[in-house]
mmCIF file of C-alpha atoms in Angstrom:
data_model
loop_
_atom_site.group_PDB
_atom_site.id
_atom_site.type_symbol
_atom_site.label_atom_id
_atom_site.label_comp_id
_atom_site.label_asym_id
_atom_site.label_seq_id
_atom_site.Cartn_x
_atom_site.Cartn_y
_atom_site.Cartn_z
ATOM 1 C CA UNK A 896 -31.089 5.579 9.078
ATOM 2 C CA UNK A 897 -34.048 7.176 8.668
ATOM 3 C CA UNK A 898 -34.934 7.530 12.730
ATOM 4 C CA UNK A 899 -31.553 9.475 12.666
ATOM 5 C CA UNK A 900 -32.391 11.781 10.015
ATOM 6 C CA UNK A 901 -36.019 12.579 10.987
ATOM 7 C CA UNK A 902 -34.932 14.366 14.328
ATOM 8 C CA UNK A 903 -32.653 16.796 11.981
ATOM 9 C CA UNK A 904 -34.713 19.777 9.637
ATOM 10 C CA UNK A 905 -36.479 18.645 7.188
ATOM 11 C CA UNK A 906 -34.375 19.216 5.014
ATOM 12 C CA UNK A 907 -32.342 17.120 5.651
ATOM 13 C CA UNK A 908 -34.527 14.286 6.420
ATOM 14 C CA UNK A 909 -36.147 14.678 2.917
ATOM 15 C CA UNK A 910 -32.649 14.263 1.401
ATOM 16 C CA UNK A 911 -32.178 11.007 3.457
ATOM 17 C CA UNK A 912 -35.283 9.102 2.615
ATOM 18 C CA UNK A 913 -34.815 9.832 -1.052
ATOM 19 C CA UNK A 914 -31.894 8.229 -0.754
ATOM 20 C CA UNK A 915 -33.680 4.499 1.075
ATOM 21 C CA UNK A 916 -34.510 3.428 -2.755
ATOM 22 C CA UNK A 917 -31.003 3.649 -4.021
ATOM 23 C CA UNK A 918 -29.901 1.822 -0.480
ATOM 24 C CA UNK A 919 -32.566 -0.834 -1.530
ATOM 25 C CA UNK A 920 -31.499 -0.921 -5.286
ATOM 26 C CA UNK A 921 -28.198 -1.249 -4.408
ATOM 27 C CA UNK A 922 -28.830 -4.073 -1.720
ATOM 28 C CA UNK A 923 -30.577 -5.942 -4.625
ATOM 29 C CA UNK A 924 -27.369 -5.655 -6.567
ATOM 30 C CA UNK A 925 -25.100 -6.975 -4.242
ATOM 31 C CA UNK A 926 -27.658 -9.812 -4.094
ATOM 32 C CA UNK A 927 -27.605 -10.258 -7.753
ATOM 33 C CA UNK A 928 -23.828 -10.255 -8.365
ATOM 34 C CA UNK A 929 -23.317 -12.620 -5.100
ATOM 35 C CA UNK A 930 -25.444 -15.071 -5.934
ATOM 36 C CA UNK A 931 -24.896 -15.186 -9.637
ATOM 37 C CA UNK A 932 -21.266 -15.228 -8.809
ATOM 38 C CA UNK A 933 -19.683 -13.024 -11.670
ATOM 39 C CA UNK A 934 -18.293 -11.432 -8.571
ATOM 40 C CA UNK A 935 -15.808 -14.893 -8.810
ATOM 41 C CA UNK A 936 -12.062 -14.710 -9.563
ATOM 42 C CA UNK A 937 -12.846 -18.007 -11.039
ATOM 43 C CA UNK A 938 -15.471 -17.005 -13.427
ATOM 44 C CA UNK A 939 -13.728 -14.295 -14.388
ATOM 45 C CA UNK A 940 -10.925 -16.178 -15.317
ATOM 46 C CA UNK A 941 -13.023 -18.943 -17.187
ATOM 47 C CA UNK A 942 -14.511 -15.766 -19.710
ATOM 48 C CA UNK A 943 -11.186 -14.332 -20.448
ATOM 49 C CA UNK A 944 -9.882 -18.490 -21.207
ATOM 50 C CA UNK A 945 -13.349 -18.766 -23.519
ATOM 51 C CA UNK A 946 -13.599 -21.904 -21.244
ATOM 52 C CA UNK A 947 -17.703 -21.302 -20.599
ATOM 53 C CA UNK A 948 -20.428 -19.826 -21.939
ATOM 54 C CA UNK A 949 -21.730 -18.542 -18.624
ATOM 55 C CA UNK A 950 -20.231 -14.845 -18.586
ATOM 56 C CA UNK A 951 -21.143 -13.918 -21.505
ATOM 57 C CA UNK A 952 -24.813 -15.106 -21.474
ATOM 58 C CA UNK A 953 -24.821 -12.951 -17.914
ATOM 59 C CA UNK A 954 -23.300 -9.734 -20.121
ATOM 60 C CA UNK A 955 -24.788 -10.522 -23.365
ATOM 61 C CA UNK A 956 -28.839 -10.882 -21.503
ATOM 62 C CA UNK A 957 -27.954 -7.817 -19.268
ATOM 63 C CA UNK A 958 -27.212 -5.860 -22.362
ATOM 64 C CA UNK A 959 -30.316 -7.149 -24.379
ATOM 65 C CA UNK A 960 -33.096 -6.356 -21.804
ATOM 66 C CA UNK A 961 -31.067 -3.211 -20.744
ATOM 67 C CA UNK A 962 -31.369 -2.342 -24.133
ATOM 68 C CA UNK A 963 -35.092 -3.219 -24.758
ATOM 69 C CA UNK A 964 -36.050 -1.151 -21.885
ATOM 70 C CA UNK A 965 -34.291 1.767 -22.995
ATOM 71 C CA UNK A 966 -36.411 1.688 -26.607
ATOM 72 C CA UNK A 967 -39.374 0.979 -24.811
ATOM 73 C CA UNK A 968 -39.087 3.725 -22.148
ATOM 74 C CA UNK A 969 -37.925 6.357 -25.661
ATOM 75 C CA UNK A 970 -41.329 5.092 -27.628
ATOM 76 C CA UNK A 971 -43.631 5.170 -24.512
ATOM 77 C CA UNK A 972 -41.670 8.707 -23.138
ATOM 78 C CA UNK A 973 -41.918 7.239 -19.657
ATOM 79 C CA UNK A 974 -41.585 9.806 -17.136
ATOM 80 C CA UNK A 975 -39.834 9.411 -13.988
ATOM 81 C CA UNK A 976 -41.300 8.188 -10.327
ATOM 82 C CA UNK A 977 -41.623 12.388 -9.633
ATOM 83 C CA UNK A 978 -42.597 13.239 -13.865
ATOM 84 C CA UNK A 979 -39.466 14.325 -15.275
ATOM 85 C CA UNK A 980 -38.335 13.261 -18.371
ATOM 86 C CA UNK A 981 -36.132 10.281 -19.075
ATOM 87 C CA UNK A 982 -32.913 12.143 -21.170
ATOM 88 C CA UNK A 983 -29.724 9.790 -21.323
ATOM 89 C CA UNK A 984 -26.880 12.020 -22.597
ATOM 90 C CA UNK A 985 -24.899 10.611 -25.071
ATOM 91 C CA UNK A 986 -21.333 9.738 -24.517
ATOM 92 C CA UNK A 987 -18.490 12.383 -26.362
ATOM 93 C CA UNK A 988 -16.231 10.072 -28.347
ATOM 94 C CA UNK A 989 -13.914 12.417 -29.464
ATOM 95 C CA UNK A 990 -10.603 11.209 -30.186
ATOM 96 C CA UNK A 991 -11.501 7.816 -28.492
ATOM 97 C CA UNK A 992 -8.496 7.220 -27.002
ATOM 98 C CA UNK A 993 -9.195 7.181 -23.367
ATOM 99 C CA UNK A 994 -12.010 4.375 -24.157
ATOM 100 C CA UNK A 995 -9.592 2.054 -25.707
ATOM 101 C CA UNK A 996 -6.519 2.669 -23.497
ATOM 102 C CA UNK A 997 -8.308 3.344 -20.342
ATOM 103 C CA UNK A 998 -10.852 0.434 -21.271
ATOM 104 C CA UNK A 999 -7.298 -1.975 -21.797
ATOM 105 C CA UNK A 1000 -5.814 -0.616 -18.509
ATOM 106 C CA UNK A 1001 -9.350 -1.355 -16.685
ATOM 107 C CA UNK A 1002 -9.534 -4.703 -18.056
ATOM 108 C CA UNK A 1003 -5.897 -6.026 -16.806
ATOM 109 C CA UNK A 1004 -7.081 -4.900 -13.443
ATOM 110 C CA UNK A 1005 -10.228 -6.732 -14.253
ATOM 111 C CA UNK A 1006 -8.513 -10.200 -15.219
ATOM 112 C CA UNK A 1007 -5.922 -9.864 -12.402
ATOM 113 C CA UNK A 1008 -8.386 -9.050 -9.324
ATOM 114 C CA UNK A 1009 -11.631 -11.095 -10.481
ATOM 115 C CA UNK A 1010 -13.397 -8.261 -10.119
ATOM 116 C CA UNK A 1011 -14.935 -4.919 -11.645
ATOM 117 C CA UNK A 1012 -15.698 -2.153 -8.948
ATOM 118 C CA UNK A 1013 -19.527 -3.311 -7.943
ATOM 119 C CA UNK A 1014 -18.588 -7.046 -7.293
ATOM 120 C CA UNK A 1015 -15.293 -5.771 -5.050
ATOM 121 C CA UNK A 1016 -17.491 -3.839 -2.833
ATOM 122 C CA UNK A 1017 -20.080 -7.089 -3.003
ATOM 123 C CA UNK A 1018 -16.905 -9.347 -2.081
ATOM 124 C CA UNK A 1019 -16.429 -6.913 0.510
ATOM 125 C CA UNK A 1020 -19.365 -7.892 1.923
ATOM 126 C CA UNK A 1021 -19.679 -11.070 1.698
ATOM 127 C CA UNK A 1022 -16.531 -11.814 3.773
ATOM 128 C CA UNK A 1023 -13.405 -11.462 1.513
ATOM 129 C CA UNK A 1024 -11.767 -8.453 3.751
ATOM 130 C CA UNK A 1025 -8.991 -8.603 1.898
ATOM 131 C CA UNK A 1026 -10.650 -7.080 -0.978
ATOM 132 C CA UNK A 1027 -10.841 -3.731 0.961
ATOM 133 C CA UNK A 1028 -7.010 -3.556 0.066
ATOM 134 C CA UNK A 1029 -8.073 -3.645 -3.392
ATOM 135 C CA UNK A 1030 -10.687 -0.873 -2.992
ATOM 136 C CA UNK A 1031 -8.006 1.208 -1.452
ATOM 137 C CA UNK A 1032 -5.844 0.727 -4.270
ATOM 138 C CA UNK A 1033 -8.403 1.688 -6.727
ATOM 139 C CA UNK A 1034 -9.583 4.832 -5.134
ATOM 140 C CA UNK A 1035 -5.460 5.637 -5.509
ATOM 141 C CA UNK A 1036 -5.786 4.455 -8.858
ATOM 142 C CA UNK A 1037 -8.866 7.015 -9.747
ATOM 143 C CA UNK A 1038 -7.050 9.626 -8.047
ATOM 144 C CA UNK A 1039 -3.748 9.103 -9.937
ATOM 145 C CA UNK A 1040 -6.003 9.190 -12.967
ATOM 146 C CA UNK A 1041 -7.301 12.589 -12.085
ATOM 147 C CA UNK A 1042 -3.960 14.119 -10.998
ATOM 148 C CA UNK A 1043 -2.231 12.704 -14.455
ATOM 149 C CA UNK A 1044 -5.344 14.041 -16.153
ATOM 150 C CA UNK A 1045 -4.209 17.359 -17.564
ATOM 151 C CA UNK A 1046 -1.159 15.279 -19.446
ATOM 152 C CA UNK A 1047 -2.932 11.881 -20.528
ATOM 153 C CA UNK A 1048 -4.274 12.215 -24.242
ATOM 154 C CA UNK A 1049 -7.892 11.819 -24.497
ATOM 155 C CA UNK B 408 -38.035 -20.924 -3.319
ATOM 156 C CA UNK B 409 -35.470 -21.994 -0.381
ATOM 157 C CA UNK B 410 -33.628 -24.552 -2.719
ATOM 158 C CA UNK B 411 -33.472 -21.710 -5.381
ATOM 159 C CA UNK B 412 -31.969 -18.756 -3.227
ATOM 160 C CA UNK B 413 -29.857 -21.013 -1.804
ATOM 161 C CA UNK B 414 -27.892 -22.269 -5.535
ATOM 162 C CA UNK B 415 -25.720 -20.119 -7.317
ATOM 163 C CA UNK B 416 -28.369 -18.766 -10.249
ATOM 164 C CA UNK B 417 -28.070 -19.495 -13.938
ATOM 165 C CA UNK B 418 -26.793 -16.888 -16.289
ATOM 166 C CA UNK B 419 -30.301 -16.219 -18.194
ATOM 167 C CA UNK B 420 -31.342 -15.204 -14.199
ATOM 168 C CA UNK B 421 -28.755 -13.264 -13.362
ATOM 169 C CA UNK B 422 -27.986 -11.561 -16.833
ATOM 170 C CA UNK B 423 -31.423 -10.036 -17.168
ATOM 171 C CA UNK B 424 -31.857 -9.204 -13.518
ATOM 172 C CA UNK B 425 -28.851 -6.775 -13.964
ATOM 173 C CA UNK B 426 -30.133 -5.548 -17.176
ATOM 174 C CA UNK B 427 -33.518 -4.099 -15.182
ATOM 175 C CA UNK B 428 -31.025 -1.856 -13.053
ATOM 176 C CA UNK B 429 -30.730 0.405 -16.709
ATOM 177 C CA UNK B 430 -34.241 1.238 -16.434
ATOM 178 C CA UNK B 431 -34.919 1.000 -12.564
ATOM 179 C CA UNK B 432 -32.331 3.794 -12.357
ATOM 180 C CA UNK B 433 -33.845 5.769 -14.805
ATOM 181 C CA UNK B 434 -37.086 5.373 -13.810
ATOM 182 C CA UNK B 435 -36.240 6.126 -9.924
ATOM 183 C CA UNK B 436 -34.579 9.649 -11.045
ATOM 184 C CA UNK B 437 -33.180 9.526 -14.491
ATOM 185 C CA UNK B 438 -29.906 8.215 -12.926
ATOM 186 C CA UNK B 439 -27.279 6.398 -15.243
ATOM 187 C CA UNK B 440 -26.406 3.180 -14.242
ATOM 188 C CA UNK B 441 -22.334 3.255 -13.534
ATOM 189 C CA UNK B 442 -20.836 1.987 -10.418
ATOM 190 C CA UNK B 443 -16.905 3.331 -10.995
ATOM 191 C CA UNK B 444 -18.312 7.064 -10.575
ATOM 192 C CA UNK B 445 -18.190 5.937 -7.188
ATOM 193 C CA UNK B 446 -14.928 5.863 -7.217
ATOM 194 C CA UNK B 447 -14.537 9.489 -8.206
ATOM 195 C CA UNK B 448 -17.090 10.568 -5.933
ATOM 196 C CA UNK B 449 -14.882 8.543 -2.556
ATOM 197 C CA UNK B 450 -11.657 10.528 -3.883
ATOM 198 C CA UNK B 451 -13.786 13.767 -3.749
ATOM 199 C CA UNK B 452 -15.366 13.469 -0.783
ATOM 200 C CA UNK B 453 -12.157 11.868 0.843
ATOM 201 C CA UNK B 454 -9.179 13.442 -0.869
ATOM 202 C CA UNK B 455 -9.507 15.697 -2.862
ATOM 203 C CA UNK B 456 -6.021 17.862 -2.999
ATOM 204 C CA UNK B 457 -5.541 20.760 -5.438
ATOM 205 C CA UNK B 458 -7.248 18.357 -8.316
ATOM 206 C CA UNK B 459 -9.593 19.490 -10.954
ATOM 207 C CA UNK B 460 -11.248 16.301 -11.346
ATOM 208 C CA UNK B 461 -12.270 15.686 -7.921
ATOM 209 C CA UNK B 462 -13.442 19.748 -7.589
ATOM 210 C CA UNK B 463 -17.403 19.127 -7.967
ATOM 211 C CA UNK B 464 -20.349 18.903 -5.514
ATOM 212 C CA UNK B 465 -20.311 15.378 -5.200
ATOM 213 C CA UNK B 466 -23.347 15.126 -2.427
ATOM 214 C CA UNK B 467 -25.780 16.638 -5.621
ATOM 215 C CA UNK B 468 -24.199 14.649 -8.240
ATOM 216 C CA UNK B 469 -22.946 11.155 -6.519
ATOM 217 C CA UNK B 470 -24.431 10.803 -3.198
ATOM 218 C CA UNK B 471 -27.789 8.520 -4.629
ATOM 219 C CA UNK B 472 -24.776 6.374 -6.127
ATOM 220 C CA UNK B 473 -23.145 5.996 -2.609
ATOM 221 C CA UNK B 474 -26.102 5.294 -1.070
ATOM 222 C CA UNK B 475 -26.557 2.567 -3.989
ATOM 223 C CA UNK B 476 -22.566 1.161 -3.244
ATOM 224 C CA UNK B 477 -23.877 0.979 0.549
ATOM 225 C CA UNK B 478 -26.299 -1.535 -0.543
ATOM 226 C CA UNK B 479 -23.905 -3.434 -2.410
ATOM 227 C CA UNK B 480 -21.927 -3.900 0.532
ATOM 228 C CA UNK B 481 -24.574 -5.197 2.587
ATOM 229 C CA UNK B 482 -26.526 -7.172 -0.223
ATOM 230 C CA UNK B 483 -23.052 -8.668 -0.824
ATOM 231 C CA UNK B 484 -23.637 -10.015 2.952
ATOM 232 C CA UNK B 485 -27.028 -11.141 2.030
ATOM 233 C CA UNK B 486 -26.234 -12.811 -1.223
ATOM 234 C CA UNK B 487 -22.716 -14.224 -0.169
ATOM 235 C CA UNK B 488 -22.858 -14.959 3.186
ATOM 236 C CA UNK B 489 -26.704 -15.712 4.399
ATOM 237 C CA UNK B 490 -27.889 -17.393 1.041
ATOM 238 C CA UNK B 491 -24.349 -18.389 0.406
ATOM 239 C CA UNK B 492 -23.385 -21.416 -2.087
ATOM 240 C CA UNK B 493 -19.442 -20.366 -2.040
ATOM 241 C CA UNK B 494 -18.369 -22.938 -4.309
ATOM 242 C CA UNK B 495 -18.016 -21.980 -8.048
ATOM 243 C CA UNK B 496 -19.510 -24.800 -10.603
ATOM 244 C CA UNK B 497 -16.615 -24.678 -12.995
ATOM 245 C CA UNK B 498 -16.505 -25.627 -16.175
ATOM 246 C CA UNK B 499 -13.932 -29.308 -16.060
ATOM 247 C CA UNK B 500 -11.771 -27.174 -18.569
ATOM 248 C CA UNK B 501 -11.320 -24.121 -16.575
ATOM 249 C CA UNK B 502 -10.562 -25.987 -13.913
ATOM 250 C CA UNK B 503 -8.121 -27.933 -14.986
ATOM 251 C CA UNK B 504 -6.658 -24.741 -16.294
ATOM 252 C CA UNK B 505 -6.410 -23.313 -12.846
ATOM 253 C CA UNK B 506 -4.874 -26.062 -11.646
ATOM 254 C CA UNK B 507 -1.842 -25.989 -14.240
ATOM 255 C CA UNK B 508 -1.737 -22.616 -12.957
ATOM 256 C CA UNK B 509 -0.795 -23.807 -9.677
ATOM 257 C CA UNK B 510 -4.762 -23.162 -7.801
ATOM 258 C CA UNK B 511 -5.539 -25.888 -5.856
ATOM 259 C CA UNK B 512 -8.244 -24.209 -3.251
ATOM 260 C CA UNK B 513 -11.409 -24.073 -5.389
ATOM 261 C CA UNK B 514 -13.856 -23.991 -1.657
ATOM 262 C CA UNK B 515 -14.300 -20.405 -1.874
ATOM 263 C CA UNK B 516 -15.932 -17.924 -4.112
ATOM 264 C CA UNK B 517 -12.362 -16.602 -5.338
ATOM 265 C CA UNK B 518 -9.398 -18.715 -4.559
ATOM 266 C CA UNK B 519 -8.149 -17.877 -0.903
ATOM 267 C CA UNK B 520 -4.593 -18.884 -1.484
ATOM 268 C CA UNK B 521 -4.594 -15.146 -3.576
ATOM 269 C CA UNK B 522 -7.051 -12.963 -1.991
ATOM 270 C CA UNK B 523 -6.806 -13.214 1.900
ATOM 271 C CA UNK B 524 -5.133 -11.681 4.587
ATOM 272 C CA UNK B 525 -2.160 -14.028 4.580
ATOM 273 C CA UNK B 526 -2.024 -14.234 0.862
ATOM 274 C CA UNK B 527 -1.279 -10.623 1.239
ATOM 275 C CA UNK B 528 2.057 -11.460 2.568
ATOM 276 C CA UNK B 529 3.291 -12.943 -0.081
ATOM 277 C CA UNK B 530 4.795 -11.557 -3.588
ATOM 278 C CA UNK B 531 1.932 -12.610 -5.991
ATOM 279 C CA UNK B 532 -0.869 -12.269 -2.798
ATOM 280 C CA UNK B 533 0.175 -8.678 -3.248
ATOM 281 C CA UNK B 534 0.649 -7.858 -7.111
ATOM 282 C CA UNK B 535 -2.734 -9.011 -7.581
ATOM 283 C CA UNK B 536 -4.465 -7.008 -4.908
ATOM 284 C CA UNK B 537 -3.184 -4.036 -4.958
ATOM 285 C CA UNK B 538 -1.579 -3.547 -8.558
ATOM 286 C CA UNK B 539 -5.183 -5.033 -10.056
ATOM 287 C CA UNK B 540 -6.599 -2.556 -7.905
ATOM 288 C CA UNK B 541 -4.668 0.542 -9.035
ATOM 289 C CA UNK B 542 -5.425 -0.812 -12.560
ATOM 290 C CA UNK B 543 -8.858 -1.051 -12.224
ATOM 291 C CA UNK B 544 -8.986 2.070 -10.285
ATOM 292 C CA UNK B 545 -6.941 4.157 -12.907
ATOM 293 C CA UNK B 546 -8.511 2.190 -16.243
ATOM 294 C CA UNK B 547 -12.170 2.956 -15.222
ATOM 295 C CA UNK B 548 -11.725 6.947 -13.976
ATOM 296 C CA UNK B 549 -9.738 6.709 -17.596
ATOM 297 C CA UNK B 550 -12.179 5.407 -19.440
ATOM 298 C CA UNK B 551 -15.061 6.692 -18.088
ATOM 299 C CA UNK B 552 -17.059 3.680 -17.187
ATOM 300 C CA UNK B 553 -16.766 -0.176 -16.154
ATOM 301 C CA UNK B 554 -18.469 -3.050 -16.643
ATOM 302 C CA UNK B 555 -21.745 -1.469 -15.895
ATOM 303 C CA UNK B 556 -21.774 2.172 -17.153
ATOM 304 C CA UNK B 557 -19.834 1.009 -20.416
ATOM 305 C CA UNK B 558 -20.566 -2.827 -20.783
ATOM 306 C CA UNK B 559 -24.110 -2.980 -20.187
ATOM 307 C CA UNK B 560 -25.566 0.570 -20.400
ATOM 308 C CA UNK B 561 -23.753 1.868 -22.711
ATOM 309 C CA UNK B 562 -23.725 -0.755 -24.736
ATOM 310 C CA UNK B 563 -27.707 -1.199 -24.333
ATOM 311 C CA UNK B 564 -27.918 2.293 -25.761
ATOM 312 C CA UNK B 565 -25.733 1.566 -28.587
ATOM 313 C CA UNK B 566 -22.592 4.028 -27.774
ATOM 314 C CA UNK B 567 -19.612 3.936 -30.156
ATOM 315 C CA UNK B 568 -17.703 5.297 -26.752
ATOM 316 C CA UNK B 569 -18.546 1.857 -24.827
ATOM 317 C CA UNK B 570 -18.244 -0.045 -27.780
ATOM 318 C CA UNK B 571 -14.554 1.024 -27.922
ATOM 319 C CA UNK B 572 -14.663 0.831 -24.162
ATOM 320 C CA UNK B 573 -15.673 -3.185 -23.950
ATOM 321 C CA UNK B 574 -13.394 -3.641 -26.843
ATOM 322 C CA UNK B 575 -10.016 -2.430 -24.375
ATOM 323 C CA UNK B 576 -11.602 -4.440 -21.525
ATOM 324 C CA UNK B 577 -10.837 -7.524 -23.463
ATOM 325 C CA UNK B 578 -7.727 -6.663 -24.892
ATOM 326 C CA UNK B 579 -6.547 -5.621 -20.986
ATOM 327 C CA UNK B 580 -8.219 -8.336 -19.829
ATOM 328 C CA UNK B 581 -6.691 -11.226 -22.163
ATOM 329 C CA UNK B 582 -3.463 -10.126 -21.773
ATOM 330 C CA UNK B 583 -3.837 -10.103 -18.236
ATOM 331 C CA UNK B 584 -4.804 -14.020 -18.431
ATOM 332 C CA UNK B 585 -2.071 -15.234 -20.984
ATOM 333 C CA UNK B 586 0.519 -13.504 -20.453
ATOM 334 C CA UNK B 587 0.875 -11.745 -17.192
ATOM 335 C CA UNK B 588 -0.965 -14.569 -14.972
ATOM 336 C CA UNK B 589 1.306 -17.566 -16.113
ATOM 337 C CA UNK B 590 4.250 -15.384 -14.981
ATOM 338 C CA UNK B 591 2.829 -13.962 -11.654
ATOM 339 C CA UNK B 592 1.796 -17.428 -10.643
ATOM 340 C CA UNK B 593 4.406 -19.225 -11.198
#
């Protein structure tokens, strides 16, 4: 990838090898949610039947050190890699509606799949081609979304 | 180190492992952790028609997170397929569940007599691909977020939004599991 890109301006090339750490980040990822298997119909369908305790130690330890980190990088003002700042905008509730409805549609979807969007591109992956059928559907289900847009409430 | 890679991991592994992508990401470029976005950015860069929504330069605002679904796909390979343990270590309760349900293929990391190319043919094969699939699609562009950039980062940073969010993932995705699955399956 970044052979290719170095014979094109630099420009371009720049743009490209800022982009190897996300690759890399991303490869990790797929790693993670493969081998931990929350990418499993099965799982999936052993959270939603409170039948183990496995999911939710996954979401409920993701959420605690994702949260530590975030306190820790607000007390310490931890640049980034190139020395910007660190701002996380917050998220507009407004009416909340779309979290709620959009959050129930997401989650039948969710139960009925075995998958959330990372883990169907990891499945993807990993061998279970079918699951690009399910991709395709979702990018028609995102478009949908943003043709119905202008006439959902929000 | 072999023996390890080569189990599935344990849950207080895994769980903070995908915790450290909240700050990785924002350490790397201030990036929010959020895989669905990808979505959006695939219907812009692919489709966009006459719609608002998909109207944005998606190569300055998504293409890092492309780059990041790339390496999903290919650390999916890694993870499922060169370390790969496929078989799920059930609780006895769930899977005794499934079975009631009618599963009886539990080899695989998701059951094959669903999600394959031959299950594809058949009525329930396809309700579950492709209309989960326009659900998840639809529900996360809806609502802004999935599991990631509303269960875990959002929820790490103490948003009322993701809060709400996780809240209607659990609703959807009960409802899913007791009521629509014992029909579909049947």
């Amino acid at each position: 990838m970044t052979t290719l890109a170095a014979s094109r301006p630099t420009t371009e090339s720049h743009r490209a090898r800022g982009l190897v750490p996300y690759f890399l980040l991303g490869t990790w990822f797929g790693v993670v949610l493969t081998k931990s298997q929350v990418v499993s119909w099965f799982r999936i369908q052993e959270m939603f039947r409170f039948q183990s305790f496995y999911m939710y130690g996954v979401l409920a330890s993701a959420v605690v050190v994702a949260g530590i980190s975030i306190r820790l990088i607000q007390r310490y003002h931890v640049k980034t890699l190139d020395g910007t700042d660190i701002v996380i905008p917050p998220k507009a509730l407004g009416r909340g509606i779309r979290y709620w409805l959009g959050g129930t549609i997401f989650g039948l979807g969710w139960a009925l799949t075995g998958a959330c969007p990372g883990p169907l591109f990891a499945l993807v992956g990993s061998g279970v081609t079918a699951m690009i059928v399910t991709v395709a559907a979702a990018l028609a289900g995102t478009w949908l979304y943003g043709y119905y847009r202008p006439r959902l409430p929000h | 180190m072999v023996a390890f890679l080569s189990r599935p991991w344990p849950w207080w592994v895994a769980g903070p492992l995908i915790g450290l992508f909240v700050p990785a990401l924002l350490v790397l470029g201030n990036r929010q952790f959020g895989f669905s976005s990808n979505l959006r950015h695939l219907c812009a860069a692919l489709a966009p028609g006459e719609v608002a929504f998909f109207k944005y330069d998606w190569k300055q605002s998504g293409v890092w997170n492309l780059a990041f679904l790339a390496g999903t796909v290919v650390g999916g390979f890694i993870g499922g397929r060169l370390l790969g343990d496929p078989a799920v270590p059930l609780s006895a309760r769930a899977h005794a569940a499934l079975v009631t349900l009618g599963i009886h293929d539990f080899s695989s990391i998701v059951p094959r007599e669903l999600f394959s190319w031959s299950a594809l043919a058949t009525l329930r094969g396809s309700v579950l691909t492709i209309t989960g699939g326009l659900f998840v699609g639809f529900g996360t562009a809806y609502a802004g977020g999935c599991t990631s950039g509303h269960g875990i980062a959002g929820l790490a940073n103490l948003e009322r939004a993701s809060a709400l969010a996780v809240l209607g993932f659990f609703a959807g995705g009960l409802i899913a599991t007791h009521l629509l699955l014992p029909v579909l399956l049947r």
